[in-house]
C-alpha cells in the first residue's frame, strides 16, 4: 500500500510558489511523514499547482488568462525536485500539461533522484465528480479546466495521452475518476505494459456515504463492490479514501 499527500496552504499566490518552497505545507508534510514511516509504506505526493495558486488552475496563467503550458512545465520541474528532496518516493504529476512527465523525469534524474518514481495522471477527465475534494481543499478555481483535462466523451484522445506519458518515462499511469470510466481503465490496461492505477475520487466516495447514511445501501458491501469493479476493469493500483477500511474488510472477508 501507500499514501498520497496533498497540501492546503494558508496563503496562495499567482505562481503557486508554496508548492516549490521547501517550507511549504506539502514539502513539510512529506518530510514529516517520510521520517515517521520510513520504508514501512510508500509516500507519494500530488505534483500540481492548483492548491497553491490564487486562481485555482493547475498551471501558470498567460496574460490573456489561459494556462501557459510551457511556463507551467518549468514550475513542475522545480516542484518535483523539491518533493524528492523532502523524501517522497513517488510523484504524481496531475495537471495534464503536455510534456509534464518528460520534464519531471529529466528534472529528477538531473538532480540525482533517479529512484523517485513517476505516477502519471495520464487520463484525467474534466469531471463533475471532483466537487467534494475541491470543497475540502478550499479550491480557488476560477472558470474550469476543460482546456487541459480530458473530455468525458473522448476515449481515443485519452489513450493517446497515456501512450505519450509512457513514452516520456512514466513508471505508472492513472485514470481519474474510476467508476464512471471503467471502460477507459480496461482500454488503458490493454494498451500499456506499465502498472495501471485508478483514482476513486471524492464524488464517488460521497455518493456511497450519502446513500448509506440514508439507509439506501449496505455501506460495507458497496465499498468492496466498487473497489472490486475497478480491480476487475484492470487497475492494479487503486487510490481510495476507504483504503484503510477496505484493507480491514478484506482481511475479515478472506
Tab-separated table of C-alpha atoms in Angstrom:
chain	number	residue	atom	x	y	z
A	1	UNK	CA	0.000	0.000	0.000
A	2	UNK	CA	0.908	3.644	0.225
A	3	UNK	CA	-0.364	7.128	0.957
A	4	UNK	CA	-0.636	10.199	-1.237
A	5	UNK	CA	-0.231	13.630	0.312
A	6	UNK	CA	-1.898	16.874	-0.779
A	7	UNK	CA	-1.293	20.323	0.675
A	8	UNK	CA	-3.750	23.035	1.682
A	9	UNK	CA	-1.711	26.217	2.236
A	10	UNK	CA	-2.767	29.136	4.399
A	11	UNK	CA	-1.759	31.549	1.622
A	12	UNK	CA	-1.814	31.287	-2.163
A	13	UNK	CA	-0.304	33.373	-4.966
A	14	UNK	CA	-0.475	33.597	-8.743
A	15	UNK	CA	2.527	31.309	-9.310
A	16	UNK	CA	1.805	28.681	-6.651
A	17	UNK	CA	5.180	29.315	-5.029
A	18	UNK	CA	4.145	27.453	-1.889
A	19	UNK	CA	4.336	24.188	-3.798
A	20	UNK	CA	8.019	24.724	-4.541
A	21	UNK	CA	9.081	26.315	-1.239
A	22	UNK	CA	10.890	23.743	0.969
A	23	UNK	CA	8.996	25.284	3.883
A	24	UNK	CA	5.650	24.944	2.088
A	25	UNK	CA	2.991	22.795	3.725
A	26	UNK	CA	3.239	19.866	1.306
A	27	UNK	CA	7.027	19.596	1.429
A	28	UNK	CA	6.973	19.850	5.223
A	29	UNK	CA	4.342	17.106	5.350
A	30	UNK	CA	6.426	14.866	3.064
A	31	UNK	CA	9.460	15.239	5.310
A	32	UNK	CA	7.456	14.545	8.456
A	33	UNK	CA	5.618	11.524	7.088
A	34	UNK	CA	8.678	10.030	5.377
A	35	UNK	CA	10.648	10.371	8.609
A	36	UNK	CA	7.895	8.657	10.568
A	37	UNK	CA	7.056	5.724	8.278
A	38	UNK	CA	10.497	5.062	6.809
A	39	UNK	CA	10.302	2.068	4.462
A	40	UNK	CA	7.078	0.770	6.002
A	41	UNK	CA	4.934	2.242	3.243
A	42	UNK	CA	5.242	4.247	0.026
A	43	UNK	CA	4.958	8.024	0.410
A	44	UNK	CA	3.512	9.660	-2.697
A	45	UNK	CA	2.693	13.291	-3.401
A	46	UNK	CA	0.453	15.265	-5.688
A	47	UNK	CA	2.557	17.293	-8.104
A	48	UNK	CA	0.321	20.142	-9.218
A	49	UNK	CA	-0.072	23.852	-8.609
A	50	UNK	CA	-3.846	24.071	-8.275
A	51	UNK	CA	-3.933	24.004	-4.476
A	52	UNK	CA	-1.224	26.654	-4.288
A	53	UNK	CA	-2.423	29.170	-6.881
A	54	UNK	CA	-4.738	32.049	-6.097
A	55	UNK	CA	-6.695	31.354	-9.299
A	56	UNK	CA	-7.016	27.624	-8.656
A	57	UNK	CA	-5.695	26.437	-12.006
A	58	UNK	CA	-3.177	23.624	-12.376
A	59	UNK	CA	-0.661	25.874	-14.100
A	60	UNK	CA	0.643	29.392	-14.526
A	61	UNK	CA	-1.544	31.815	-16.423
A	62	UNK	CA	-0.553	33.798	-19.503
A	63	UNK	CA	-1.536	37.485	-19.743
A	64	UNK	CA	-4.715	36.534	-21.611
A	65	UNK	CA	-5.818	34.284	-18.742
A	66	UNK	CA	-5.127	30.977	-20.470
A	67	UNK	CA	-2.882	28.386	-18.831
A	68	UNK	CA	0.701	28.685	-20.116
A	69	UNK	CA	1.721	25.068	-20.685
A	70	UNK	CA	5.473	25.605	-21.111
A	71	UNK	CA	5.882	28.015	-18.206
A	72	UNK	CA	3.984	25.531	-16.057
A	73	UNK	CA	6.370	22.734	-17.012
A	74	UNK	CA	9.301	24.702	-15.595
A	75	UNK	CA	7.415	25.082	-12.310
A	76	UNK	CA	6.594	21.370	-12.240
A	77	UNK	CA	10.269	20.525	-12.649
A	78	UNK	CA	11.147	22.636	-9.616
A	79	UNK	CA	8.268	21.199	-7.628
A	80	UNK	CA	9.320	17.627	-8.416
A	81	UNK	CA	12.860	18.228	-7.193
A	82	UNK	CA	11.571	19.941	-4.041
A	83	UNK	CA	9.338	16.974	-3.255
A	84	UNK	CA	12.121	14.494	-3.932
A	85	UNK	CA	14.454	16.449	-1.653
A	86	UNK	CA	11.766	16.231	1.044
A	87	UNK	CA	11.851	12.442	0.777
A	88	UNK	CA	8.947	11.387	-1.417
A	89	UNK	CA	9.118	8.031	-3.168
A	90	UNK	CA	6.573	8.674	-5.934
A	91	UNK	CA	5.485	11.958	-7.517
A	92	UNK	CA	2.089	12.242	-9.184
A	93	UNK	CA	2.022	14.952	-11.873
A	94	UNK	CA	-1.706	15.573	-12.133
A	95	UNK	CA	-2.041	18.847	-14.023
A	96	UNK	CA	-2.481	17.324	-17.504
A	97	UNK	CA	0.064	19.662	-19.092
A	98	UNK	CA	1.534	18.438	-22.385
A	99	UNK	CA	5.039	17.080	-21.778
A	100	UNK	CA	4.806	17.081	-17.972
A	101	UNK	CA	6.071	13.534	-17.475
A	102	UNK	CA	9.196	14.030	-19.583
A	103	UNK	CA	10.060	17.315	-17.880
A	104	UNK	CA	9.586	15.840	-14.400
A	105	UNK	CA	11.580	12.722	-15.234
A	106	UNK	CA	14.508	14.708	-16.608
A	107	UNK	CA	14.495	17.107	-13.654
A	108	UNK	CA	14.523	14.269	-11.133
A	109	UNK	CA	17.313	12.430	-12.934
A	110	UNK	CA	19.442	15.567	-13.288
A	111	UNK	CA	19.074	16.300	-9.575
A	112	UNK	CA	20.150	12.788	-8.579
A	113	UNK	CA	16.689	11.382	-7.829
A	114	UNK	CA	16.547	8.635	-10.437
A	115	UNK	CA	14.877	6.283	-7.928
A	116	UNK	CA	11.849	8.559	-7.437
A	117	UNK	CA	9.025	7.067	-9.492
A	118	UNK	CA	6.506	8.962	-11.624
A	119	UNK	CA	2.819	8.099	-11.370
A	120	UNK	CA	1.358	9.939	-14.343
A	121	UNK	CA	-2.209	11.176	-14.220
A	122	UNK	CA	-2.439	10.188	-17.858
A	123	UNK	CA	-6.216	10.270	-18.389
A	124	UNK	CA	-7.711	12.822	-16.012
A	125	UNK	CA	-11.159	13.957	-17.050
A	126	UNK	CA	-12.862	17.336	-16.634
A	127	UNK	CA	-15.298	15.685	-14.264
A	128	UNK	CA	-18.120	16.836	-12.011
A	129	UNK	CA	-17.107	14.065	-9.580
A	130	UNK	CA	-14.256	16.186	-8.151
A	131	UNK	CA	-16.614	18.556	-6.328
A	132	UNK	CA	-16.276	17.359	-2.702
A	133	UNK	CA	-12.472	17.315	-2.918
A	134	UNK	CA	-12.374	20.876	-4.215
A	135	UNK	CA	-14.521	21.936	-1.285
A	136	UNK	CA	-12.229	20.109	1.143
A	137	UNK	CA	-9.077	21.829	-0.147
A	138	UNK	CA	-10.825	25.205	-0.369
A	139	UNK	CA	-10.168	25.437	-4.105
A	140	UNK	CA	-9.906	28.945	-5.528
A	141	UNK	CA	-10.701	27.774	-9.058
A	142	UNK	CA	-11.947	30.482	-11.406
A	143	UNK	CA	-13.579	29.062	-14.518
A	144	UNK	CA	-12.977	25.412	-15.374
A	145	UNK	CA	-10.206	23.076	-16.564
A	146	UNK	CA	-11.720	21.834	-19.786
A	147	UNK	CA	-8.880	23.214	-21.910
A	148	UNK	CA	-6.358	20.810	-20.388
A	149	UNK	CA	-8.299	17.972	-18.768
A	150	UNK	CA	-9.922	15.288	-20.891
A	151	UNK	CA	-13.370	15.439	-22.498
A	152	UNK	CA	-15.526	12.768	-20.773
A	153	UNK	CA	-16.805	11.625	-24.176
A	154	UNK	CA	-13.374	11.096	-25.740
A	155	UNK	CA	-11.662	7.736	-25.198
A	156	UNK	CA	-9.280	7.834	-28.157
A	157	UNK	CA	-7.568	11.038	-27.077
A	158	UNK	CA	-7.093	9.596	-23.592
A	159	UNK	CA	-5.315	6.558	-24.991
A	160	UNK	CA	-3.057	8.868	-26.970
A	161	UNK	CA	-2.262	10.813	-23.778
A	162	UNK	CA	-1.425	7.558	-21.996
A	163	UNK	CA	0.905	6.454	-24.777
A	164	UNK	CA	2.713	9.803	-24.698
A	165	UNK	CA	3.210	9.596	-20.925
A	166	UNK	CA	4.647	6.099	-21.161
A	167	UNK	CA	6.978	7.227	-23.942
A	168	UNK	CA	8.140	10.131	-21.742
A	169	UNK	CA	9.110	7.775	-18.917
A	170	UNK	CA	6.049	7.252	-16.714
A	171	UNK	CA	6.538	4.349	-14.325
A	172	UNK	CA	2.766	4.042	-13.792
A	173	UNK	CA	-0.284	5.622	-15.412
A	174	UNK	CA	-3.575	6.592	-13.811
A	175	UNK	CA	-7.178	7.075	-14.880
A	176	UNK	CA	-9.221	9.592	-12.867
A	177	UNK	CA	-12.114	9.259	-11.939
A	178	UNK	CA	-12.562	5.492	-11.706
A	179	UNK	CA	-16.158	4.187	-11.631
A	180	UNK	CA	-17.588	6.345	-14.459
A	181	UNK	CA	-14.541	5.447	-16.577
A	182	UNK	CA	-14.112	1.686	-16.112
A	183	UNK	CA	-14.082	1.281	-19.887
A	184	UNK	CA	-11.113	3.651	-20.017
A	185	UNK	CA	-9.329	1.697	-17.286
A	186	UNK	CA	-9.806	-1.505	-19.287
A	187	UNK	CA	-8.647	0.100	-22.532
A	188	UNK	CA	-5.549	1.555	-20.869
A	189	UNK	CA	-4.729	-1.792	-19.271
A	190	UNK	CA	-4.876	-3.404	-22.709
A	191	UNK	CA	-2.723	-0.693	-24.302
A	192	UNK	CA	0.299	-0.436	-21.969
A	193	UNK	CA	2.714	-2.689	-20.126
A	194	UNK	CA	3.266	-0.462	-17.072
A	195	UNK	CA	1.148	-0.631	-13.892
A	196	UNK	CA	-2.281	0.972	-14.241
A	197	UNK	CA	-3.870	2.920	-11.386
A	198	UNK	CA	-7.353	4.341	-10.956
A	199	UNK	CA	-8.417	7.117	-8.588
A	200	UNK	CA	-11.765	6.554	-6.870
A	201	UNK	CA	-12.472	10.238	-6.398
A	202	UNK	CA	-14.360	12.266	-3.807
A	203	UNK	CA	-17.663	12.305	-5.673
A	204	UNK	CA	-17.694	8.518	-5.905
A	205	UNK	CA	-16.936	8.276	-2.191
A	206	UNK	CA	-19.510	10.903	-1.231
A	207	UNK	CA	-22.352	9.281	-3.179
A	208	UNK	CA	-21.874	5.960	-1.406
A	209	UNK	CA	-21.522	7.595	2.004
A	210	UNK	CA	-24.661	9.697	1.455
A	211	UNK	CA	-26.694	6.729	0.246
A	212	UNK	CA	-25.512	4.632	3.195
A	213	UNK	CA	-26.332	7.415	5.660
A	214	UNK	CA	-29.887	7.389	4.308
A	215	UNK	CA	-30.124	3.622	4.690
A	216	UNK	CA	-30.418	3.044	0.952
A	217	UNK	CA	-27.400	0.723	0.503
A	218	UNK	CA	-25.329	-1.716	2.548
A	219	UNK	CA	-22.277	0.504	3.034
A	220	UNK	CA	-19.522	-2.076	3.528
A	221	UNK	CA	-20.726	-4.347	0.726
A	222	UNK	CA	-20.946	-1.399	-1.669
A	223	UNK	CA	-17.426	-0.243	-0.735
A	224	UNK	CA	-15.973	-3.634	-1.609
A	225	UNK	CA	-18.138	-3.976	-4.699
A	226	UNK	CA	-16.978	-0.654	-6.116
A	227	UNK	CA	-13.332	-1.473	-5.438
A	228	UNK	CA	-13.747	-4.928	-6.970
A	229	UNK	CA	-15.229	-3.427	-10.123
A	230	UNK	CA	-12.226	-1.135	-10.518
A	231	UNK	CA	-9.858	-4.045	-9.997
A	232	UNK	CA	-11.838	-6.190	-12.403
A	233	UNK	CA	-11.555	-3.482	-15.076
A	234	UNK	CA	-7.777	-3.818	-14.886
A	235	UNK	CA	-6.424	-1.418	-12.275
A	236	UNK	CA	-3.562	-2.892	-10.283
A	237	UNK	CA	-3.447	0.169	-8.012
A	238	UNK	CA	-6.480	1.971	-6.578
A	239	UNK	CA	-6.396	5.337	-4.830
A	240	UNK	CA	-9.380	5.490	-2.496
A	241	UNK	CA	-10.478	7.307	0.642
A	242	UNK	CA	-11.544	3.913	2.011
A	243	UNK	CA	-8.051	2.421	1.822
A	244	UNK	CA	-7.519	1.546	5.483
A	245	UNK	CA	-11.125	0.465	5.983
A	246	UNK	CA	-11.090	-1.618	2.821
A	247	UNK	CA	-7.895	-3.340	3.967
A	248	UNK	CA	-9.653	-4.321	7.209
A	249	UNK	CA	-12.766	-5.512	5.372
A	250	UNK	CA	-10.697	-7.601	3.007
A	251	UNK	CA	-8.785	-9.212	5.859
A	252	UNK	CA	-12.069	-10.054	7.587
A	253	UNK	CA	-13.562	-11.422	4.360
A	254	UNK	CA	-10.678	-13.695	3.499
